[in-house]
Short mmCIF file of C-alpha atoms in Angstrom, two decimals:
data_model
loop_
_atom_site.label_atom_id
_atom_site.label_comp_id
_atom_site.label_asym_id
_atom_site.label_seq_id
_atom_site.Cartn_x
_atom_site.Cartn_y
_atom_site.Cartn_z
CA GLU A 1 -3.63 43.53 126.42
CA ASP A 2 -2.83 40.48 123.87
CA LYS A 3 -2.13 37.35 125.51
CA VAL A 4 -2.27 33.72 124.90
CA VAL A 5 -2.84 30.88 127.65
CA GLN A 6 -1.94 27.23 127.86
CA SER A 7 -3.01 25.15 130.32
CA PRO A 8 -2.68 22.35 131.59
CA LEU A 9 0.98 23.74 132.50
CA SER A 10 1.99 20.16 132.90
CA LEU A 11 1.21 16.78 132.31
CA VAL A 12 2.36 13.34 133.18
CA VAL A 13 1.28 10.22 131.20
CA HIS A 14 2.07 6.48 130.28
CA GLU A 15 3.34 5.76 126.71
CA GLY A 16 0.52 4.95 124.36
CA ASP A 17 -2.21 7.39 126.09
CA THR A 18 -3.72 10.42 124.31
CA VAL A 19 -2.81 14.10 125.07
CA THR A 20 -5.07 17.39 124.45
CA LEU A 21 -3.52 20.39 125.44
CA ASN A 22 -5.15 23.86 125.16
CA CYS A 23 -4.84 27.48 124.20
CA SER A 24 -6.69 30.10 124.76
CA TYR A 25 -5.70 33.72 122.70
CA GLU A 26 -6.79 36.76 122.92
CA VAL A 27 -4.40 38.44 120.00
CA THR A 28 -5.62 42.30 118.68
CA ASN A 29 -5.50 41.82 114.81
CA PHE A 30 -5.23 37.67 115.16
CA ARG A 31 -4.03 36.51 112.01
CA SER A 32 -2.79 32.78 112.97
CA LEU A 33 -1.81 30.57 115.28
CA LEU A 34 0.86 28.51 115.81
CA TRP A 35 1.98 25.06 117.56
CA TYR A 36 5.95 24.93 118.54
CA LYS A 37 7.76 22.18 120.39
CA GLN A 38 10.71 22.75 122.52
CA GLU A 39 13.15 19.79 123.89
CA LYS A 40 16.25 20.94 125.47
CA LYS A 41 17.35 23.65 122.92
CA ALA A 42 15.21 26.33 120.29
CA PRO A 43 11.73 25.69 119.45
CA THR A 44 10.91 23.40 116.81
CA PHE A 45 7.58 24.31 114.52
CA LEU A 46 4.96 22.28 114.45
CA PHE A 47 1.04 23.44 112.91
CA MET A 48 0.24 27.17 111.69
CA LEU A 49 -3.51 27.58 111.38
CA THR A 50 -5.59 30.09 110.21
CA SER A 51 -8.76 28.65 109.40
CA SER A 52 -11.50 27.93 111.80
CA GLY A 53 -12.18 23.98 111.98
CA ILE A 54 -9.60 22.78 109.59
CA GLU A 55 -7.47 20.36 111.41
CA LYS A 56 -3.54 19.73 110.43
CA LYS A 57 -2.12 16.52 111.24
CA SER A 58 1.47 15.15 111.17
CA GLY A 59 1.90 11.85 112.25
CA ARG A 60 0.94 11.34 115.74
CA LEU A 61 0.08 15.01 116.03
CA SER A 62 -2.76 17.06 114.65
CA SER A 63 -4.49 20.73 115.50
CA ILE A 64 -7.60 22.76 115.24
CA LEU A 65 -8.87 26.35 115.77
CA ASP A 66 -12.00 27.54 116.54
CA LYS A 67 -11.49 31.15 115.71
CA LYS A 68 -15.43 32.02 116.90
CA GLU A 69 -14.19 30.35 120.83
CA LEU A 70 -10.67 32.38 120.57
CA PHE A 71 -9.00 28.59 121.20
CA SER A 72 -7.05 26.06 119.80
CA ILE A 73 -6.30 22.50 120.77
CA LEU A 74 -3.11 19.92 120.02
CA ASN A 75 -3.44 16.52 120.10
CA ILE A 76 -1.55 13.85 120.02
CA THR A 77 -2.38 10.00 120.22
CA ALA A 78 -0.21 7.08 120.91
CA THR A 79 2.56 8.80 123.02
CA GLN A 80 6.20 8.07 122.80
CA THR A 81 8.59 9.08 125.42
CA GLY A 82 10.32 11.40 123.14
CA ASP A 83 7.06 13.57 122.88
CA SER A 84 8.25 14.66 126.05
CA ALA A 85 8.76 18.44 125.59
CA VAL A 86 7.32 21.78 126.20
CA TYR A 87 4.53 22.63 123.60
CA LEU A 88 4.52 26.24 122.90
CA CYS A 89 1.43 28.08 121.58
CA ALA A 90 1.37 31.56 119.87
CA GLY A 91 -0.84 33.72 118.35
CA ALA A 92 0.07 36.33 115.58
CA SER A 93 -1.01 39.23 115.80
CA TYR A 94 -0.36 41.72 112.50
CA ALA A 95 -0.97 45.26 112.77
CA GLY A 96 1.45 46.84 109.87
CA ASN A 97 5.11 45.96 109.84
CA ASN A 98 4.72 45.26 113.54
CA ARG A 99 4.12 41.68 113.53
CA LYS A 100 5.33 39.66 116.03
CA LEU A 101 4.04 36.49 117.99
CA ILE A 102 2.55 36.57 121.17
CA TRP A 103 3.15 33.71 123.63
CA GLY A 104 1.80 31.01 126.17
CA LEU A 105 3.89 29.66 128.92
CA GLY A 106 3.66 25.94 127.61
CA THR A 107 2.34 22.58 128.37
CA SER A 108 5.37 20.52 129.75
CA LEU A 109 4.88 16.70 128.60
CA ALA A 110 6.23 14.07 130.12
CA VAL A 111 5.68 10.61 128.88
CA ASN A 112 6.81 7.97 130.71
CA PRO A 113 7.42 4.53 129.36
CA GLY B 1 14.41 24.33 104.32
CA ALA B 2 14.04 27.03 107.11
CA VAL B 3 17.15 26.50 108.77
CA VAL B 4 18.35 28.92 111.27
CA SER B 5 21.74 28.56 112.83
CA GLN B 6 23.35 30.26 115.99
CA HIS B 7 26.79 30.90 117.00
CA PRO B 8 28.45 30.53 119.67
CA SER B 9 25.84 27.56 121.20
CA TRP B 10 27.19 28.51 124.41
CA VAL B 11 29.67 31.22 126.07
CA ILE B 12 31.28 31.91 129.48
CA CYS B 13 32.97 35.30 129.59
CA LYS B 14 33.75 37.41 132.67
CA SER B 15 31.69 40.44 133.68
CA GLY B 16 32.03 43.73 132.45
CA THR B 17 33.13 41.75 128.64
CA SER B 18 30.83 42.19 125.89
CA VAL B 19 29.26 39.19 123.89
CA LYS B 20 28.70 39.51 120.46
CA ILE B 21 26.05 36.09 118.99
CA GLU B 22 25.53 35.82 115.45
CA CYS B 23 22.19 34.81 114.05
CA ARG B 24 21.98 33.37 110.38
CA SER B 25 19.04 32.46 108.63
CA LEU B 26 20.73 29.58 106.27
CA ASP B 27 18.49 29.03 103.13
CA PHE B 28 16.28 31.57 103.04
CA GLN B 29 16.26 35.54 102.85
CA ALA B 30 15.03 36.86 106.64
CA THR B 31 14.02 41.09 106.25
CA THR B 32 12.58 40.19 110.25
CA MET B 33 14.45 38.22 112.86
CA PHE B 34 13.76 38.17 116.31
CA TRP B 35 15.59 38.06 119.26
CA TYR B 36 14.37 35.79 122.30
CA ARG B 37 15.71 35.37 125.77
CA GLN B 38 14.54 32.37 127.71
CA PHE B 39 15.30 31.86 131.65
CA PRO B 40 14.59 27.66 132.86
CA LYS B 41 11.70 26.80 133.27
CA GLN B 42 10.35 29.51 132.01
CA SER B 43 8.47 30.62 128.13
CA LEU B 44 10.14 32.82 125.60
CA MET B 45 10.85 36.61 126.53
CA LEU B 46 11.10 38.52 123.39
CA MET B 47 13.88 41.11 123.80
CA ALA B 48 13.56 43.15 120.27
CA THR B 49 12.73 42.95 116.34
CA SER B 50 15.48 43.24 113.58
CA ASN B 51 14.98 44.76 110.58
CA GLU B 52 17.10 44.01 108.12
CA GLY B 53 18.87 47.75 106.90
CA SER B 54 16.87 50.28 109.76
CA LYS B 55 16.98 49.84 113.36
CA ALA B 56 15.82 47.44 115.99
CA THR B 57 12.66 47.65 117.87
CA TYR B 58 12.89 46.59 121.65
CA GLU B 59 10.28 45.56 123.76
CA GLN B 60 9.78 47.61 126.83
CA GLY B 61 12.40 47.54 129.80
CA VAL B 62 15.14 45.96 127.14
CA GLU B 63 18.10 48.09 127.17
CA LYS B 64 19.14 48.91 123.77
CA ASP B 65 22.53 49.97 124.69
CA LYS B 66 23.13 46.44 126.68
CA PHE B 67 21.61 44.84 123.89
CA LEU B 68 23.11 45.77 120.80
CA ILE B 69 21.81 44.67 117.34
CA ASN B 70 22.91 45.04 113.95
CA HIS B 71 20.80 43.38 111.02
CA ALA B 72 23.50 44.14 108.08
CA SER B 73 21.80 42.08 105.22
CA LEU B 74 19.23 39.79 104.66
CA THR B 75 20.56 36.61 106.40
CA LEU B 76 22.59 38.37 109.68
CA SER B 77 21.63 39.86 112.44
CA THR B 78 24.27 40.09 115.44
CA LEU B 79 23.34 40.73 119.43
CA THR B 80 26.12 42.03 121.51
CA VAL B 81 25.47 41.95 124.48
CA THR B 82 27.49 44.69 126.50
CA SER B 83 29.21 45.17 129.63
CA ALA B 84 28.10 41.87 130.33
CA HIS B 85 27.16 40.92 134.11
CA PRO B 86 26.07 37.59 135.80
CA GLU B 87 22.12 38.37 135.87
CA ASP B 88 22.37 38.70 131.82
CA SER B 89 23.55 34.93 132.09
CA SER B 90 20.50 33.18 130.14
CA PHE B 91 19.62 31.46 127.05
CA TYR B 92 19.34 33.65 124.02
CA ILE B 93 17.30 32.38 121.27
CA CYS B 94 16.77 34.43 118.01
CA SER B 95 14.12 33.41 115.10
CA ALA B 96 13.79 34.52 111.35
CA ARG B 97 11.06 35.41 109.26
CA ASP B 98 10.90 33.98 105.55
CA ARG B 99 10.96 36.90 103.23
CA SER B 100 9.49 35.24 100.71
CA TRP B 101 6.36 34.62 102.14
CA ALA B 102 6.29 38.71 103.89
CA GLY B 103 2.58 39.81 103.30
CA THR B 104 1.32 36.28 103.43
CA SER B 105 0.14 34.15 106.96
CA LYS B 106 2.46 31.87 106.12
CA GLY B 107 4.69 34.71 106.91
CA ASP B 108 3.75 34.69 110.27
CA THR B 109 6.27 31.40 111.05
CA GLN B 110 9.46 32.26 112.94
CA TYR B 111 11.84 29.85 112.67
CA PHE B 112 14.16 29.34 115.76
CA GLY B 113 18.59 28.74 115.98
CA PRO B 114 19.38 26.18 118.11
CA GLY B 115 20.14 28.85 121.06
CA THR B 116 22.98 30.43 122.89
CA ARG B 117 23.65 29.79 126.37
CA LEU B 118 25.64 32.55 128.37
CA THR B 119 27.14 32.24 131.58
CA VAL B 120 29.05 35.70 133.01
CA LEU B 121 31.03 34.93 135.69
#
């Protein structure tokens, strides 16, 4: 059965700290891995990763995929209180026309001032 | 780009009534839209996949007669919760895939609407 496991489930840090969020996956017909940030409302897209070893970067956020070991990490440097959110990881499974995302439970990040 | 709207953003209704939620892709066409449900402090639970011009595909355990989905155009999908009961109270979120990226890995990306908070009294 397909699954995506995120760790830790929750994390509390101080502003300025660097955090690493983990995501491991077992997804049949895996094609890509996606990271989303969810604050109070619906998730907003962060990254999509398809190739191993190629870092995607956006400001203080970066992410990388290891398709051999079946995991991805999301790094946030110099955290700010605005980074407080739930970070969701999802694996994209391609099986004909039935493409859907397999979601992890998320990592709840709280950044304290 | 890739903006998805949802309406209403919140709704309160009486038990036994039906509620319709609209999901629109504003600046792209979406052959596929997804409907999720999310309980507090839990992850997204996929309810159904909505394909334009065809019947929706429901996930196991989701009653298709209770959660009616219509995907009438490339930019609009609707979810109707029929005969709503208090246990249907939840946060309902739709997402859409951009048709222009169909067949590519970029087409895996789902863009989410802001969600609809449903409370059934």
